[in-house]
mmCIF file of C-alpha atoms and ligand atoms in Angstrom:
data_model
loop_
_atom_site.group_PDB
_atom_site.id
_atom_site.type_symbol
_atom_site.label_atom_id
_atom_site.label_comp_id
_atom_site.label_asym_id
_atom_site.label_seq_id
_atom_site.Cartn_x
_atom_site.Cartn_y
_atom_site.Cartn_z
ATOM 1 C CA UNK E 197 34.540 4.574 -13.369
ATOM 2 C CA UNK E 198 33.125 7.686 -12.380
ATOM 3 C CA UNK E 199 32.354 10.122 -15.255
ATOM 4 C CA UNK E 200 32.284 13.697 -15.380
ATOM 5 C CA UNK E 201 29.597 14.876 -17.824
ATOM 6 C CA UNK E 202 30.160 17.716 -20.285
ATOM 7 C CA UNK E 203 27.747 20.649 -20.565
ATOM 8 C CA UNK E 204 25.852 19.100 -23.485
ATOM 9 C CA UNK E 205 25.587 15.840 -21.248
ATOM 10 C CA UNK E 206 24.160 18.010 -18.466
ATOM 11 C CA UNK E 207 21.631 19.895 -20.577
ATOM 12 C CA UNK E 208 20.237 16.586 -21.553
ATOM 13 C CA UNK E 209 20.074 15.356 -17.975
ATOM 14 C CA UNK E 210 18.458 18.457 -16.674
ATOM 15 C CA UNK E 211 15.751 17.523 -19.346
ATOM 16 C CA UNK E 212 15.324 14.190 -18.524
ATOM 17 C CA UNK E 213 15.280 14.945 -14.559
ATOM 18 C CA UNK E 214 12.532 17.889 -15.276
ATOM 19 C CA UNK E 215 10.380 15.099 -16.897
ATOM 20 C CA UNK E 216 10.584 12.686 -13.974
ATOM 21 C CA UNK E 217 9.566 16.016 -11.804
ATOM 22 C CA UNK E 218 6.606 16.736 -14.093
ATOM 23 C CA UNK E 219 5.656 12.866 -14.266
ATOM 24 C CA UNK E 220 5.407 12.962 -10.328
ATOM 25 C CA UNK E 221 3.222 16.249 -10.755
ATOM 26 C CA UNK E 222 1.272 14.598 -13.236
ATOM 27 C CA UNK E 223 0.461 11.303 -11.262
ATOM 28 C CA UNK E 224 -0.090 12.832 -7.741
ATOM 29 C CA UNK E 225 -3.783 13.688 -8.298
ATOM 30 C CA UNK E 226 -4.467 10.185 -9.549
ATOM 31 C CA UNK E 227 -3.160 8.734 -6.239
ATOM 32 C CA UNK E 228 -6.567 7.778 -4.416
ATOM 33 C CA UNK E 229 -8.107 4.788 -3.024
ATOM 34 C CA UNK E 230 -9.717 2.526 -5.749
ATOM 35 C CA UNK E 231 -6.768 3.245 -8.482
ATOM 36 C CA UNK E 232 -4.712 -0.045 -9.218
ATOM 37 C CA UNK E 233 -1.045 0.392 -9.375
ATOM 38 C CA UNK E 234 -1.202 -0.854 -12.980
ATOM 39 C CA UNK E 235 -3.350 1.889 -14.176
ATOM 40 C CA UNK E 236 -0.808 4.247 -12.398
ATOM 41 C CA UNK E 237 1.707 2.603 -14.332
ATOM 42 C CA UNK E 238 -0.115 2.883 -17.748
ATOM 43 C CA UNK E 239 -1.043 6.721 -17.076
ATOM 44 C CA UNK E 240 2.776 7.468 -16.549
ATOM 45 C CA UNK E 241 3.992 5.401 -19.217
ATOM 46 C CA UNK E 242 1.760 7.509 -21.932
ATOM 47 C CA UNK E 243 3.069 10.417 -20.128
ATOM 48 C CA UNK E 244 6.502 9.439 -21.025
ATOM 49 C CA UNK E 245 5.892 8.436 -24.422
ATOM 50 C CA UNK E 246 4.082 11.736 -25.308
ATOM 51 C CA UNK E 247 7.081 13.534 -24.063
ATOM 52 C CA UNK E 248 9.380 11.866 -26.572
ATOM 53 C CA UNK E 249 11.139 9.985 -23.734
ATOM 54 C CA UNK E 250 11.719 6.374 -22.567
ATOM 55 C CA UNK E 251 10.706 4.530 -19.461
ATOM 56 C CA UNK E 252 13.748 3.214 -18.944
ATOM 57 C CA UNK E 253 12.790 0.820 -16.085
ATOM 58 C CA UNK E 254 10.714 -1.196 -18.661
ATOM 59 C CA UNK E 255 12.783 -4.115 -19.772
ATOM 60 C CA UNK E 256 15.889 -3.213 -17.735
ATOM 61 C CA UNK E 257 17.028 -6.443 -16.418
ATOM 62 C CA UNK E 258 13.777 -7.951 -17.224
ATOM 63 C CA UNK E 259 11.800 -5.578 -15.086
ATOM 64 C CA UNK E 260 8.313 -5.621 -16.610
ATOM 65 C CA UNK E 261 7.015 -1.834 -15.875
ATOM 66 C CA UNK E 262 7.499 1.677 -16.198
ATOM 67 C CA UNK E 263 6.975 2.514 -12.422
ATOM 68 C CA UNK E 264 8.261 0.876 -9.391
ATOM 69 C CA UNK E 265 5.232 0.880 -7.217
ATOM 70 C CA UNK E 266 5.922 -0.079 -3.443
ATOM 71 C CA UNK E 267 3.218 -0.002 -1.146
ATOM 72 C CA UNK E 268 3.491 -0.003 2.685
ATOM 73 C CA UNK E 269 5.747 -2.877 3.670
ATOM 74 C CA UNK E 270 7.410 -2.964 0.184
ATOM 75 C CA UNK E 271 10.791 -1.103 0.402
ATOM 76 C CA UNK E 272 11.551 -0.848 -3.181
ATOM 77 C CA UNK E 273 10.733 -2.471 -6.805
ATOM 78 C CA UNK E 274 7.135 -3.476 -6.354
ATOM 79 C CA UNK E 275 5.580 -4.447 -9.668
ATOM 80 C CA UNK E 276 2.662 -2.611 -10.677
ATOM 81 C CA UNK E 277 -0.311 -5.133 -10.738
ATOM 82 C CA UNK E 278 -3.780 -5.066 -9.734
ATOM 83 C CA UNK E 279 -3.724 -4.106 -6.258
ATOM 84 C CA UNK E 280 -6.250 -1.444 -5.801
ATOM 85 C CA UNK E 281 -4.921 1.163 -3.191
ATOM 86 C CA UNK E 282 -6.885 1.823 -0.038
ATOM 87 C CA UNK E 283 -7.313 5.014 2.190
ATOM 88 C CA UNK E 284 -4.171 4.656 5.057
ATOM 89 C CA UNK E 285 -1.755 3.220 2.412
ATOM 90 C CA UNK E 286 1.660 4.832 1.530
ATOM 91 C CA UNK E 287 3.113 3.968 -1.950
ATOM 92 C CA UNK E 288 6.276 5.002 -3.285
ATOM 93 C CA UNK E 289 6.618 5.802 -7.088
ATOM 94 C CA UNK E 290 10.069 5.353 -8.424
ATOM 95 C CA UNK E 291 10.840 6.103 -12.203
ATOM 96 C CA UNK E 292 13.560 6.386 -14.523
ATOM 97 C CA UNK E 293 12.928 8.599 -17.562
ATOM 98 C CA UNK E 294 15.685 8.481 -20.610
ATOM 99 C CA UNK E 295 15.945 11.685 -22.734
ATOM 100 C CA UNK E 296 18.032 11.251 -25.833
ATOM 101 C CA UNK E 297 20.192 8.588 -24.193
ATOM 102 C CA UNK E 298 20.267 10.268 -20.832
ATOM 103 C CA UNK E 299 18.722 9.248 -17.556
ATOM 104 C CA UNK E 300 16.931 11.080 -14.819
ATOM 105 C CA UNK E 301 15.830 9.041 -11.658
ATOM 106 C CA UNK E 302 13.433 10.036 -8.662
ATOM 107 C CA UNK E 303 11.402 8.538 -6.110
ATOM 108 C CA UNK E 304 8.971 9.819 -3.674
ATOM 109 C CA UNK E 305 6.468 8.276 -1.116
ATOM 110 C CA UNK E 306 2.639 9.469 -1.323
ATOM 111 C CA UNK E 307 -0.123 9.120 1.185
ATOM 112 C CA UNK E 308 -3.223 7.761 0.056
ATOM 113 C CA UNK E 309 -5.843 9.577 1.832
ATOM 114 C CA UNK E 310 -5.462 9.954 5.925
ATOM 115 C CA UNK E 311 -2.565 7.954 6.993
ATOM 116 C CA UNK E 312 -1.801 7.365 10.573
ATOM 117 C CA UNK E 313 0.621 9.187 12.553
ATOM 118 C CA UNK E 314 3.422 6.502 12.269
ATOM 119 C CA UNK E 315 3.384 6.592 8.465
ATOM 120 C CA UNK E 316 3.395 10.210 8.543
ATOM 121 C CA UNK E 317 6.903 10.382 10.887
ATOM 122 C CA UNK E 318 8.217 7.885 8.586
ATOM 123 C CA UNK E 319 7.538 9.907 5.518
ATOM 124 C CA UNK E 320 8.717 13.217 6.980
ATOM 125 C CA UNK E 321 11.968 11.971 8.133
ATOM 126 C CA UNK E 322 12.957 9.783 5.347
ATOM 127 C CA UNK E 323 12.765 13.168 2.898
ATOM 128 C CA UNK E 324 14.619 15.087 5.312
ATOM 129 C CA UNK E 325 17.312 12.395 5.495
ATOM 130 C CA UNK E 326 17.548 12.710 1.646
ATOM 131 C CA UNK E 327 18.094 16.599 2.245
ATOM 132 C CA UNK E 328 20.548 15.795 4.786
ATOM 133 C CA UNK E 329 22.494 13.893 2.416
ATOM 134 C CA UNK E 330 22.185 16.295 -0.330
ATOM 135 C CA UNK E 331 23.645 18.985 1.888
ATOM 136 C CA UNK E 332 26.982 17.302 1.579
ATOM 137 C CA UNK E 333 27.194 17.378 -1.973
ATOM 138 C CA UNK E 334 30.290 19.831 -2.812
ATOM 139 C CA UNK E 335 33.467 19.288 -4.514
ATOM 140 C CA UNK E 336 36.122 17.996 -2.168
ATOM 141 C CA UNK E 337 33.646 16.129 0.255
ATOM 142 C CA UNK E 338 33.540 12.535 -0.205
ATOM 143 C CA UNK E 339 30.637 9.954 -0.925
ATOM 144 C CA UNK E 340 30.921 8.898 2.801
ATOM 145 C CA UNK E 341 29.949 12.291 4.198
ATOM 146 C CA UNK E 342 26.670 11.898 2.114
ATOM 147 C CA UNK E 343 26.234 8.348 3.647
ATOM 148 C CA UNK E 344 27.030 9.383 7.079
ATOM 149 C CA UNK E 345 24.708 12.294 7.307
ATOM 150 C CA UNK E 346 21.825 10.179 5.972
ATOM 151 C CA UNK E 347 22.601 7.192 8.618
ATOM 152 C CA UNK E 348 23.066 9.750 11.285
ATOM 153 C CA UNK E 349 19.735 11.677 10.508
ATOM 154 C CA UNK E 350 17.809 8.402 10.255
ATOM 155 C CA UNK E 351 19.100 6.555 13.294
ATOM 156 C CA UNK E 352 18.713 9.637 15.407
ATOM 157 C CA UNK E 353 15.244 9.610 14.432
ATOM 158 C CA UNK E 354 14.703 5.894 15.286
ATOM 159 C CA UNK E 355 14.320 4.560 11.618
ATOM 160 C CA UNK E 356 15.877 1.696 10.117
ATOM 161 C CA UNK E 357 18.499 2.164 7.129
ATOM 162 C CA UNK E 358 18.213 -0.771 4.814
ATOM 163 C CA UNK E 359 21.682 -1.667 3.975
ATOM 164 C CA UNK E 360 21.278 -4.046 0.746
ATOM 165 C CA UNK E 361 20.262 -1.120 -1.544
ATOM 166 C CA UNK E 362 21.992 1.897 -2.274
ATOM 167 C CA UNK E 363 22.026 5.162 -4.381
ATOM 168 C CA UNK E 364 24.260 5.320 -7.699
ATOM 169 C CA UNK E 365 25.738 7.193 -10.276
ATOM 170 C CA UNK E 366 23.688 8.240 -13.214
ATOM 171 C CA UNK E 367 24.197 9.480 -16.762
ATOM 172 C CA UNK E 368 23.656 7.333 -19.789
ATOM 173 C CA UNK E 369 23.132 4.596 -17.860
ATOM 174 C CA UNK E 370 20.617 4.457 -14.934
ATOM 175 C CA UNK E 371 23.450 2.771 -12.394
ATOM 176 C CA UNK E 372 26.806 4.044 -12.831
ATOM 177 C CA UNK E 373 29.614 4.499 -10.502
ATOM 178 C CA UNK E 374 29.757 5.387 -7.786
ATOM 179 C CA UNK E 375 27.734 3.563 -4.944
ATOM 180 C CA UNK E 376 26.121 6.006 -2.517
ATOM 181 C CA UNK E 377 25.166 3.805 0.532
ATOM 182 C CA UNK E 378 23.085 5.251 2.721
ATOM 183 C CA UNK E 379 25.110 4.334 5.814
ATOM 184 C CA UNK E 380 29.009 4.908 6.207
ATOM 185 C CA UNK E 381 31.823 7.077 7.669
ATOM 186 C CA UNK E 382 32.612 10.625 7.031
ATOM 187 C CA UNK E 383 35.944 11.398 5.065
ATOM 188 C CA UNK E 384 35.989 7.911 3.420
ATOM 189 C CA UNK E 385 35.082 6.745 -0.395
ATOM 190 C CA UNK E 386 35.234 8.639 -3.638
ATOM 191 C CA UNK E 387 35.637 12.293 -3.682
ATOM 192 C CA UNK E 388 33.047 14.444 -5.194
ATOM 193 C CA UNK E 389 34.039 16.702 -8.189
ATOM 194 C CA UNK E 390 32.188 19.315 -10.621
ATOM 195 C CA UNK E 391 30.239 17.434 -13.502
ATOM 196 C CA UNK E 392 29.528 14.160 -11.473
ATOM 197 C CA UNK E 393 25.853 13.226 -11.407
ATOM 198 C CA UNK E 394 24.469 10.900 -8.459
ATOM 199 C CA UNK E 395 21.315 9.537 -7.242
ATOM 200 C CA UNK E 396 20.786 9.938 -3.308
ATOM 201 C CA UNK E 397 18.084 7.452 -2.376
ATOM 202 C CA UNK E 398 17.409 6.757 1.584
ATOM 203 C CA UNK E 399 15.334 3.804 2.112
ATOM 204 C CA UNK E 400 14.018 3.792 5.559
ATOM 205 C CA UNK E 401 11.869 1.651 7.620
ATOM 206 C CA UNK E 402 9.595 2.396 10.634
ATOM 207 C CA UNK E 403 10.750 -0.718 12.391
ATOM 208 C CA UNK E 404 13.839 -3.078 12.003
ATOM 209 C CA UNK E 405 16.065 -2.579 8.968
ATOM 210 C CA UNK E 406 15.909 -5.920 7.844
ATOM 211 C CA UNK E 407 14.381 -7.107 4.254
ATOM 212 C CA UNK E 408 13.744 -9.896 1.865
ATOM 213 C CA UNK E 409 12.981 -10.431 -1.560
ATOM 214 C CA UNK E 410 9.759 -11.969 -3.305
ATOM 215 C CA UNK E 411 10.148 -14.997 -5.690
ATOM 216 C CA UNK E 412 9.687 -12.340 -8.332
ATOM 217 C CA UNK E 413 13.055 -11.580 -7.854
ATOM 218 C CA UNK E 414 12.096 -7.878 -7.648
ATOM 219 C CA UNK E 415 9.831 -6.753 -4.659
ATOM 220 C CA UNK E 416 11.823 -6.175 -1.614
ATOM 221 C CA UNK E 417 9.692 -6.131 1.750
ATOM 222 C CA UNK E 418 10.219 -5.498 5.229
ATOM 223 C CA UNK E 419 11.015 -8.721 7.452
ATOM 224 C CA UNK E 420 8.964 -7.248 10.282
ATOM 225 C CA UNK E 421 6.002 -5.864 8.069
ATOM 226 C CA UNK E 422 6.458 -2.440 9.218
ATOM 227 C CA UNK E 423 6.498 0.320 6.392
ATOM 228 C CA UNK E 424 9.085 1.615 4.513
ATOM 229 C CA UNK E 425 9.550 5.006 2.488
ATOM 230 C CA UNK E 426 12.011 6.145 0.178
ATOM 231 C CA UNK E 427 12.853 9.631 -1.330
ATOM 232 C CA UNK E 428 15.275 10.101 -4.293
ATOM 233 C CA UNK E 429 17.025 12.918 -6.106
ATOM 234 C CA UNK E 430 19.240 13.078 -9.183
ATOM 235 C CA UNK E 431 21.891 15.612 -7.996
ATOM 236 C CA UNK E 432 24.565 17.187 -9.836
ATOM 237 C CA UNK E 433 27.981 18.201 -8.072
ATOM 238 C CA UNK E 434 28.491 22.102 -9.179
ATOM 239 C CA UNK E 435 31.504 24.053 -8.483
ATOM 240 C CA UNK E 436 30.325 25.287 -5.197
ATOM 241 C CA UNK E 437 27.865 22.708 -4.130
ATOM 242 C CA UNK E 438 24.891 21.015 -5.946
ATOM 243 C CA UNK E 439 21.947 21.091 -8.167
ATOM 244 C CA UNK E 440 18.863 19.206 -8.143
ATOM 245 C CA UNK E 441 18.078 17.970 -11.254
ATOM 246 C CA UNK E 442 14.599 16.444 -10.274
ATOM 247 C CA UNK E 443 12.939 19.171 -7.885
ATOM 248 C CA UNK E 444 9.614 18.538 -6.455
ATOM 249 C CA UNK E 445 6.922 20.561 -8.270
ATOM 250 C CA UNK E 446 4.109 19.775 -6.037
HETATM 251 CO CO1 CO W 1076 17.888 5.429 -8.370
#
């Protein structure tokens, strides 16, 4: 069931989304060679708790941490550990924050020091693919319009679209209806209505689109070992378009 949020609910979701944005801004200067992903996780957990909010991933279906930290060929759901970032890595930080029962969710990929041109290309065009999807958000359009726009942009830039994972509705729960795939057909799927809130989150690969999961039941990696990037916003359908609840503050 796709829910329409009330004004009161939207205020809480705006706040949750702004905390997500602020946390990304807070952690960015720490993303440097030598720091471990576990240290990043601890810094973010403390930040969230200090803001009277909840790290919603921690304990969700047994996920053990506040952040998903996904380095290089890890696409999503990397578990923070003792890996030390090194120059030339890219790392996606994905977080869900709860505030008074409502969730905000955003991911972006960061460069560690100087990265090569392939990784720059991948990051730039994955973020642009996200905005191509967001441009389709308005009442009357359908989920398939978002999916098709993301796919078209990604594939025309020779990037792989991961099919196994998708965006989602969000509200009291981090994952609500509808599913928001990153590939699909225009003018299909549920119709967008004012008051719906969805997460759009292209996960694109520099090589082939195929992925596999590690034995930890979380970490998803590219099969060919090429890097992946992931950008995600929480987006409200407004009367005449959209509002991004998780704006970039950097
Ligand atoms: Co999400």
